Tab-separated table of C-alpha atoms in Angstrom:
chain	number	residue	atom	x	y	z
K	8	UNK	CA	0.024	-0.011	0.035
K	9	UNK	CA	1.600	3.218	-1.177
K	10	UNK	CA	1.599	6.057	1.346
K	11	UNK	CA	2.198	9.690	0.939
K	12	UNK	CA	5.042	11.268	3.100
K	13	UNK	CA	3.918	13.569	5.728
K	14	UNK	CA	5.473	16.928	5.589
K	15	UNK	CA	5.444	18.733	8.924
K	16	UNK	CA	5.566	22.582	9.076
K	17	UNK	CA	8.800	24.442	9.644
K	18	UNK	CA	7.433	26.386	12.604
K	19	UNK	CA	4.821	25.480	15.228
K	20	UNK	CA	1.368	26.966	15.238
K	21	UNK	CA	1.061	26.890	19.059
K	22	UNK	CA	-2.089	29.091	19.199
K	23	UNK	CA	-3.787	26.683	16.851
K	24	UNK	CA	-2.759	23.744	19.055
K	25	UNK	CA	-4.292	25.739	22.065
K	26	UNK	CA	-7.412	26.016	20.068
K	27	UNK	CA	-7.640	22.275	19.725
K	28	UNK	CA	-7.069	21.987	23.451
K	29	UNK	CA	-10.096	24.265	23.984
K	30	UNK	CA	-12.176	22.160	21.562
K	31	UNK	CA	-11.285	18.922	23.347
K	32	UNK	CA	-12.010	20.531	26.770
K	33	UNK	CA	-15.437	21.717	25.670
K	34	UNK	CA	-16.421	18.461	24.002
K	35	UNK	CA	-15.331	16.035	26.630
K	36	UNK	CA	-16.716	18.280	29.442
K	37	UNK	CA	-20.071	18.167	27.614
K	38	UNK	CA	-19.802	14.476	27.175
K	39	UNK	CA	-19.338	13.506	30.810
K	40	UNK	CA	-21.191	16.380	32.658
K	41	UNK	CA	-24.301	14.255	33.046
K	42	UNK	CA	-22.288	11.759	35.280
K	43	UNK	CA	-22.325	14.503	38.036
K	44	UNK	CA	-25.910	15.656	37.174
K	45	UNK	CA	-27.927	12.356	36.786
K	46	UNK	CA	-30.206	12.965	39.842
K	47	UNK	CA	-31.348	16.480	39.130
K	48	UNK	CA	-31.808	15.750	35.417
K	49	UNK	CA	-33.927	12.667	36.133
K	50	UNK	CA	-36.005	14.587	38.796
K	51	UNK	CA	-36.524	17.628	36.447
K	52	UNK	CA	-37.667	15.648	33.401
K	53	UNK	CA	-39.536	13.001	35.465
K	54	UNK	CA	-37.499	10.047	34.309
K	55	UNK	CA	-35.311	7.447	36.043
K	56	UNK	CA	-31.634	7.901	36.793
K	57	UNK	CA	-30.939	4.902	34.466
K	58	UNK	CA	-32.710	6.694	31.614
K	59	UNK	CA	-30.656	9.909	32.322
K	60	UNK	CA	-27.521	7.752	32.295
K	61	UNK	CA	-28.334	6.562	28.805
K	62	UNK	CA	-27.644	10.107	27.625
K	63	UNK	CA	-23.951	9.347	28.262
K	64	UNK	CA	-24.260	6.071	26.234
K	65	UNK	CA	-25.855	7.927	23.364
K	66	UNK	CA	-22.850	10.134	22.964
K	67	UNK	CA	-20.608	7.160	22.986
K	68	UNK	CA	-22.549	5.334	20.172
K	69	UNK	CA	-22.902	8.381	17.924
K	70	UNK	CA	-19.043	9.196	18.540
K	71	UNK	CA	-18.090	5.758	17.242
K	72	UNK	CA	-20.300	6.211	14.095
K	73	UNK	CA	-18.836	9.503	13.356
K	74	UNK	CA	-15.337	8.430	13.887
K	75	UNK	CA	-15.595	5.524	11.548
K	76	UNK	CA	-17.394	7.425	8.748
K	77	UNK	CA	-16.234	11.102	8.879
K	78	UNK	CA	-13.437	10.697	6.449
K	79	UNK	CA	-15.557	9.022	3.901
K	80	UNK	CA	-18.365	11.691	4.338
K	81	UNK	CA	-16.189	14.701	4.423
K	82	UNK	CA	-13.612	13.425	1.905
K	83	UNK	CA	-11.813	16.462	0.437
K	84	UNK	CA	-13.340	19.049	2.746
K	85	UNK	CA	-10.688	21.154	4.353
K	86	UNK	CA	-10.344	20.030	7.972
K	87	UNK	CA	-10.438	23.536	9.377
K	88	UNK	CA	-13.992	23.889	7.987
K	89	UNK	CA	-14.926	20.454	9.430
K	90	UNK	CA	-13.550	21.411	12.945
K	91	UNK	CA	-15.401	24.739	12.855
K	92	UNK	CA	-18.726	23.039	11.881
K	93	UNK	CA	-18.266	20.422	14.814
K	94	UNK	CA	-17.655	23.274	17.265
K	95	UNK	CA	-20.675	25.207	16.059
K	96	UNK	CA	-22.862	22.052	16.345
K	97	UNK	CA	-21.462	21.575	19.921
K	98	UNK	CA	-22.794	24.985	20.855
K	99	UNK	CA	-26.246	24.134	19.251
K	100	UNK	CA	-26.411	20.768	20.985
K	101	UNK	CA	-25.649	22.069	24.467
K	102	UNK	CA	-28.173	24.799	24.012
K	103	UNK	CA	-30.772	22.359	22.933
K	104	UNK	CA	-30.023	20.189	25.977
K	105	UNK	CA	-30.081	23.222	28.422
K	106	UNK	CA	-33.667	24.099	27.189
K	107	UNK	CA	-34.923	20.511	26.458
K	108	UNK	CA	-38.485	20.357	27.882
K	109	UNK	CA	-38.511	16.557	27.675
K	110	UNK	CA	-36.341	13.413	27.554
K	111	UNK	CA	-36.655	13.006	23.626
K	112	UNK	CA	-35.106	16.413	22.920
K	113	UNK	CA	-32.475	15.823	25.554
K	114	UNK	CA	-31.570	12.572	23.792
K	115	UNK	CA	-31.470	14.250	20.427
K	116	UNK	CA	-29.162	16.879	21.730
K	117	UNK	CA	-26.843	14.215	23.132
K	118	UNK	CA	-26.881	12.349	19.880
K	119	UNK	CA	-25.792	15.411	17.975
K	120	UNK	CA	-23.056	15.962	20.622
K	121	UNK	CA	-21.903	12.342	19.906
K	122	UNK	CA	-21.404	13.245	16.364
K	123	UNK	CA	-19.335	16.255	17.232
K	124	UNK	CA	-17.226	14.411	19.872
K	125	UNK	CA	-16.439	11.513	17.390
K	126	UNK	CA	-15.538	13.777	14.525
K	127	UNK	CA	-13.441	16.288	16.342
K	128	UNK	CA	-11.670	13.693	18.332
K	129	UNK	CA	-10.927	11.468	15.340
K	130	UNK	CA	-9.194	14.543	13.531
K	131	UNK	CA	-7.332	15.860	16.582
K	132	UNK	CA	-4.248	13.815	16.244
K	133	UNK	CA	-3.992	14.196	12.431
K	134	UNK	CA	-4.498	18.082	12.686
K	135	UNK	CA	-2.073	18.367	15.528
K	136	UNK	CA	0.621	16.576	13.499
K	137	UNK	CA	0.031	19.170	10.647
K	138	UNK	CA	0.455	22.100	12.995
K	139	UNK	CA	3.977	21.361	14.518
K	140	UNK	CA	7.416	20.220	13.430
K	141	UNK	CA	8.122	16.539	14.089
K	142	UNK	CA	10.302	17.240	17.218
K	143	UNK	CA	7.294	19.004	18.817
K	144	UNK	CA	4.527	16.415	18.123
K	145	UNK	CA	4.508	14.740	21.496
K	146	UNK	CA	4.424	17.922	23.366
K	147	UNK	CA	1.722	19.345	21.107
K	148	UNK	CA	-0.305	16.188	21.535
K	149	UNK	CA	0.101	16.470	25.386
K	150	UNK	CA	-1.318	19.960	25.242
K	151	UNK	CA	-4.299	18.899	23.092
K	152	UNK	CA	-5.122	15.881	25.321
K	153	UNK	CA	-4.738	17.868	28.454
K	154	UNK	CA	-8.178	18.982	27.437
K	155	UNK	CA	-9.318	15.626	28.718
K	156	UNK	CA	-7.780	16.224	32.072
K	157	UNK	CA	-9.335	19.687	32.320
K	158	UNK	CA	-12.689	18.248	31.174
K	159	UNK	CA	-12.576	15.782	34.009
K	160	UNK	CA	-12.237	18.592	36.559
K	161	UNK	CA	-15.167	20.385	34.915
K	162	UNK	CA	-17.477	17.523	34.541
K	163	UNK	CA	-16.917	15.880	37.981
K	164	UNK	CA	-16.232	18.149	40.979
K	165	UNK	CA	-16.990	21.586	39.275
K	166	UNK	CA	-20.250	20.561	37.596
K	167	UNK	CA	-21.487	18.698	40.769
K	168	UNK	CA	-20.621	21.871	42.826
K	169	UNK	CA	-22.225	24.394	40.623
K	170	UNK	CA	-25.115	22.273	39.609
K	171	UNK	CA	-26.400	22.343	43.193
K	172	UNK	CA	-26.262	26.181	43.117
K	173	UNK	CA	-27.401	27.217	39.601
K	174	UNK	CA	-29.069	24.009	38.297
K	175	UNK	CA	-28.290	21.509	35.619
K	176	UNK	CA	-29.665	23.493	32.736
K	177	UNK	CA	-27.316	26.395	33.553
K	178	UNK	CA	-24.317	23.968	33.590
K	179	UNK	CA	-25.070	22.984	29.996
K	180	UNK	CA	-25.508	26.581	29.062
K	181	UNK	CA	-21.918	27.137	30.587
K	182	UNK	CA	-20.577	24.358	28.403
K	183	UNK	CA	-22.235	25.953	25.446
K	184	UNK	CA	-20.342	29.205	26.248
K	185	UNK	CA	-17.087	27.274	26.591
K	186	UNK	CA	-17.797	25.907	23.021
K	187	UNK	CA	-18.296	29.503	21.874
K	188	UNK	CA	-14.778	30.373	23.279
K	189	UNK	CA	-13.266	27.252	21.490
K	190	UNK	CA	-14.990	28.156	18.261
K	191	UNK	CA	-13.660	31.771	18.212
K	192	UNK	CA	-10.121	30.497	19.119
K	193	UNK	CA	-10.144	28.037	16.251
K	194	UNK	CA	-11.598	30.563	13.808
K	195	UNK	CA	-8.880	32.985	14.531
K	196	UNK	CA	-5.923	30.594	14.630
K	197	UNK	CA	-6.403	27.443	12.680
K	198	UNK	CA	-4.700	27.582	9.202
K	199	UNK	CA	-6.024	25.738	6.113
K	200	UNK	CA	-5.714	22.036	6.778
K	201	UNK	CA	-6.053	19.908	3.586
K	202	UNK	CA	-7.716	16.485	3.943
K	203	UNK	CA	-5.263	13.454	3.900
K	204	UNK	CA	-5.396	11.372	0.770
K	205	UNK	CA	-7.207	8.058	0.758
K	206	UNK	CA	-9.002	8.693	3.950
K	207	UNK	CA	-12.061	6.388	3.803
K	208	UNK	CA	-13.633	3.501	5.389
K	209	UNK	CA	-12.081	1.035	2.848
K	210	UNK	CA	-8.599	2.288	3.821
K	211	UNK	CA	-9.508	1.646	7.594
K	212	UNK	CA	-10.160	-1.966	6.711
K	213	UNK	CA	-6.943	-2.311	4.717
K	214	UNK	CA	-5.064	-0.867	7.693
K	215	UNK	CA	-6.662	-3.451	10.039
K	216	UNK	CA	-5.327	-6.138	7.812
K	217	UNK	CA	-1.792	-5.186	8.960
K	218	UNK	CA	-1.195	-7.383	12.105
K	219	UNK	CA	0.517	-4.662	14.149
K	220	UNK	CA	-2.285	-2.165	13.495
K	221	UNK	CA	-5.026	-4.726	14.509
K	222	UNK	CA	-3.046	-5.801	17.623
K	223	UNK	CA	-2.429	-2.025	18.496
K	224	UNK	CA	-6.129	-1.272	18.302
K	225	UNK	CA	-6.838	-4.293	20.545
K	226	UNK	CA	-4.104	-2.983	22.900
K	227	UNK	CA	-5.824	0.457	22.893
K	228	UNK	CA	-9.231	-1.164	23.893
K	229	UNK	CA	-7.588	-3.127	26.799
K	230	UNK	CA	-5.499	-0.082	27.777
K	231	UNK	CA	-8.534	2.203	28.062
K	232	UNK	CA	-10.656	-0.502	29.402
K	233	UNK	CA	-8.337	-1.162	32.254
K	234	UNK	CA	-8.581	2.446	33.374
K	235	UNK	CA	-12.229	3.046	32.762
K	236	UNK	CA	-13.523	-0.167	34.452
K	237	UNK	CA	-12.446	1.547	37.781
K	238	UNK	CA	-12.998	5.266	36.711
K	239	UNK	CA	-16.562	4.558	36.022
K	240	UNK	CA	-16.999	3.496	39.678
K	241	UNK	CA	-14.552	5.921	41.201
K	242	UNK	CA	-17.257	8.120	42.963
K	243	UNK	CA	-19.200	5.031	44.479
K	244	UNK	CA	-15.735	3.802	45.756
K	245	UNK	CA	-14.867	7.099	47.376
K	246	UNK	CA	-18.405	7.734	48.722
K	247	UNK	CA	-19.297	4.255	49.924
K	248	UNK	CA	-16.188	2.269	50.407
K	249	UNK	CA	-13.847	4.998	51.808
K	250	UNK	CA	-16.887	6.890	53.236
K	251	UNK	CA	-15.347	10.216	52.449
K	252	UNK	CA	-17.475	13.398	53.359
K	253	UNK	CA	-18.979	15.331	50.515
K	254	UNK	CA	-16.513	18.255	50.732
K	255	UNK	CA	-13.497	15.890	50.968
K	256	UNK	CA	-14.841	13.891	47.959
K	257	UNK	CA	-15.051	16.878	45.798
K	258	UNK	CA	-11.667	18.071	46.797
K	259	UNK	CA	-10.115	14.704	46.036
K	260	UNK	CA	-11.868	14.531	42.619
K	261	UNK	CA	-10.493	18.002	41.924
K	262	UNK	CA	-6.943	16.759	42.933
K	263	UNK	CA	-7.506	13.702	40.809
K	264	UNK	CA	-8.290	15.799	37.761
K	265	UNK	CA	-5.234	18.062	38.421
K	266	UNK	CA	-3.013	14.973	38.782
K	267	UNK	CA	-4.400	13.761	35.381
K	268	UNK	CA	-3.505	17.168	33.890
K	269	UNK	CA	0.063	17.099	35.312
K	270	UNK	CA	0.531	13.379	33.941
K	271	UNK	CA	-0.601	14.518	30.527
K	272	UNK	CA	1.949	17.289	30.405
K	273	UNK	CA	4.760	15.067	31.719
K	274	UNK	CA	3.859	12.346	29.173
K	275	UNK	CA	4.380	14.994	26.452
K	276	UNK	CA	7.949	15.585	27.516
K	277	UNK	CA	8.747	11.884	27.889
K	278	UNK	CA	7.044	10.212	24.880
K	279	UNK	CA	9.032	11.999	22.154
K	280	UNK	CA	12.425	10.526	23.223
K	281	UNK	CA	11.456	7.518	25.149
K	282	UNK	CA	8.180	6.299	23.565
K	283	UNK	CA	8.587	2.438	23.850
K	284	UNK	CA	9.793	2.277	27.524
K	285	UNK	CA	7.331	5.052	28.600
K	286	UNK	CA	4.368	3.039	27.104
K	287	UNK	CA	5.487	-0.253	28.784
K	288	UNK	CA	6.352	1.263	32.084
K	289	UNK	CA	3.160	3.347	32.398
K	290	UNK	CA	1.042	0.138	31.982
K	291	UNK	CA	3.213	-1.640	34.454
K	292	UNK	CA	2.612	1.075	37.003
K	293	UNK	CA	-1.092	1.128	36.327
K	294	UNK	CA	-1.119	-2.642	36.967
K	295	UNK	CA	0.796	-2.153	40.279
K	296	UNK	CA	-1.689	0.568	41.474
K	297	UNK	CA	-4.563	-1.751	40.660
K	298	UNK	CA	-2.930	-4.659	42.637
K	299	UNK	CA	-2.064	-2.289	45.555
K	300	UNK	CA	-5.633	-0.961	45.743
K	301	UNK	CA	-6.823	-4.672	45.687
K	302	UNK	CA	-4.874	-5.546	48.666
K	303	UNK	CA	-5.184	-2.229	50.698
K	304	UNK	CA	-7.551	-2.099	53.566
K	305	UNK	CA	-9.708	0.996	53.022
K	306	UNK	CA	-7.300	3.340	54.512
K	307	UNK	CA	-8.372	6.766	53.403
K	308	UNK	CA	-5.038	8.493	53.254
K	309	UNK	CA	-3.252	5.576	51.570
K	310	UNK	CA	-6.001	4.945	49.034
K	311	UNK	CA	-6.550	8.633	48.319
K	312	UNK	CA	-2.909	8.920	47.340
K	313	UNK	CA	-3.223	5.876	45.133
K	314	UNK	CA	-6.135	7.407	43.336
K	315	UNK	CA	-4.327	10.560	42.644
K	316	UNK	CA	-1.344	8.548	41.373
K	317	UNK	CA	-3.920	6.632	39.141
K	318	UNK	CA	-5.164	9.934	37.671
K	319	UNK	CA	-1.554	11.082	36.927
K	320	UNK	CA	-0.670	7.811	35.119
K	321	UNK	CA	-3.791	8.028	33.007
K	322	UNK	CA	-2.345	11.153	31.337
K	323	UNK	CA	0.141	8.763	29.673
K	324	UNK	CA	-2.547	6.848	27.828
K	325	UNK	CA	-4.061	9.341	25.312
K	326	UNK	CA	-0.567	11.005	24.706
K	327	UNK	CA	0.967	7.502	24.221
K	328	UNK	CA	-1.460	6.223	21.833
K	329	UNK	CA	-1.558	9.430	19.886
K	330	UNK	CA	2.166	9.376	19.701
K	331	UNK	CA	2.074	5.743	18.534
K	332	UNK	CA	-0.198	6.936	15.460
K	333	UNK	CA	2.284	9.912	14.829
K	334	UNK	CA	5.320	7.552	14.893
K	335	UNK	CA	3.816	4.633	12.776
K	336	UNK	CA	1.379	6.252	10.369
K	337	UNK	CA	1.619	10.055	10.440
K	338	UNK	CA	0.328	10.127	6.817
K	339	UNK	CA	-2.626	7.988	7.711
K	340	UNK	CA	-3.414	9.783	11.019
K	341	UNK	CA	-6.913	10.650	10.004
K	342	UNK	CA	-8.173	7.187	9.452
K	343	UNK	CA	-6.051	5.887	12.354
K	344	UNK	CA	-7.559	8.664	14.443
K	345	UNK	CA	-10.937	7.289	13.567
K	346	UNK	CA	-9.989	3.805	14.325
K	347	UNK	CA	-8.544	4.915	17.622
K	348	UNK	CA	-11.641	6.949	18.754
K	349	UNK	CA	-13.940	4.064	17.819
K	350	UNK	CA	-11.667	1.631	19.922
K	351	UNK	CA	-11.605	4.063	22.902
K	352	UNK	CA	-15.301	4.623	22.942
K	353	UNK	CA	-16.019	0.875	22.570
K	354	UNK	CA	-13.602	0.346	25.477
K	355	UNK	CA	-15.406	3.001	27.693
K	356	UNK	CA	-18.819	1.584	26.977
K	357	UNK	CA	-17.726	-2.120	27.458
K	358	UNK	CA	-15.856	-1.270	30.549
K	359	UNK	CA	-18.910	0.474	32.153
K	360	UNK	CA	-21.027	-2.465	31.262
K	361	UNK	CA	-18.848	-5.258	32.455
K	362	UNK	CA	-17.735	-3.248	35.418
K	363	UNK	CA	-21.344	-2.754	36.451
K	364	UNK	CA	-21.893	-6.596	36.611
K	365	UNK	CA	-18.652	-7.080	38.458
K	366	UNK	CA	-19.382	-4.309	40.865
K	367	UNK	CA	-22.831	-5.674	41.781
K	368	UNK	CA	-21.524	-9.203	42.284
K	369	UNK	CA	-17.926	-8.811	43.596
K	370	UNK	CA	-17.825	-5.243	44.808
K	371	UNK	CA	-14.895	-2.909	44.399
K	372	UNK	CA	-12.402	-5.672	44.962
K	373	UNK	CA	-13.633	-7.349	41.827
K	374	UNK	CA	-13.177	-4.153	39.908
K	375	UNK	CA	-9.590	-3.754	41.041
K	376	UNK	CA	-8.795	-7.458	40.149
K	377	UNK	CA	-10.321	-6.970	36.777
K	378	UNK	CA	-8.381	-3.803	36.080
K	379	UNK	CA	-5.151	-5.456	37.008
K	380	UNK	CA	-5.793	-8.335	34.604
K	381	UNK	CA	-6.856	-6.084	31.790
K	382	UNK	CA	-3.671	-4.106	32.096
K	383	UNK	CA	-1.520	-7.242	31.914
K	384	UNK	CA	-3.371	-8.102	28.745
K	385	UNK	CA	-2.851	-4.592	27.383
K	386	UNK	CA	0.768	-4.877	28.259
K	387	UNK	CA	1.280	-8.164	26.406
K	388	UNK	CA	-0.582	-6.712	23.292
K	389	UNK	CA	1.472	-3.636	23.225
K	390	UNK	CA	4.717	-5.705	23.159
K	391	UNK	CA	3.252	-7.989	20.428
K	392	UNK	CA	2.203	-4.879	18.255
K	393	UNK	CA	5.747	-3.294	18.639
K	394	UNK	CA	7.401	-6.563	17.588
K	395	UNK	CA	5.026	-7.016	14.740
K	396	UNK	CA	5.660	-3.446	13.528
K	397	UNK	CA	9.428	-3.876	13.700
K	398	UNK	CA	9.222	-7.192	11.669
K	399	UNK	CA	7.008	-5.599	9.173
K	400	UNK	CA	8.873	-2.195	8.630
K	401	UNK	CA	12.467	-3.025	10.025
K	402	UNK	CA	11.962	0.294	12.164
K	403	UNK	CA	12.359	-0.363	15.846
K	404	UNK	CA	10.637	2.012	18.354
K	405	UNK	CA	12.919	4.038	20.405
């Protein structure tokens, strides 16, 4: 399969990179805000909390669809235009959700948001690679994906706190305003971004025929699954198992998100020069943290410190997998980004579903054990994928 050579720019467009950070922050915040607001949403619309929770699942489903088919639908459309359209749709979706008089309109707004999340997210890595020289790619990716960490802070402790004061509808209006800021920033800073050649669904399938790509996608699913099987049930663990007071819980969630942000930035500095060892060691540490939590005895101070470390280490996952794409297939980053987003969203949904069954039958200890086993599987798949890549291309990872 013939591939075009990726030509990075001579100078970095850092303001444009920051605009992508703003976009990721606004999108992921909007995706996960309902986690903190399920009860008031359900009460306001006279629905069950389970029905309110399906609004999170709806985003994931439509994000997968968008990530797989965006390249085929948009084809030659300038990626700057696509990103601006998605940011504008985000504003509209959150505004619709904020004023939704019933569950159906709420769900429609969330489905639109899912299209925005999948489209923007699948292009984020490819666009970032076009904005900076090769030596700055890992650092730029860490800035963009730091938006996930900031979104964690916004959607968990901050949304929960403000929701009690100004109501859940006002929270969605605030996320719409955040989207407005992202849109303006992108409008002013993003240069023209031509679509990559041969970015379509057929090319995705051809890529997956390469063993190291298929194994890498499977490793991505296990990597994110190992994290999210616990992250999904983090709040019940802190609230019920550790019995943290409400104020302490909110502060710990804030520190958790801040640790996640710090981990993302640190990962950006490390991944460029030490990608292979950083990927392997980060998964080993996450495995060790899961095992340590499994055998700890509900000591608030110890387990709180482990939770913060868990948040810090998660920062290595989005930066690491995005760097993997940049190293291996920079000229196919759009379709690889689509595959990656589909894998990540699938992992999040599957982890939440399987984790729910495990949590109901085995409690939090079953969650920790499952997380540890999943990270072992992820680690093995990562090593296999790296070996397959080296055999196929004769280019070892550094």
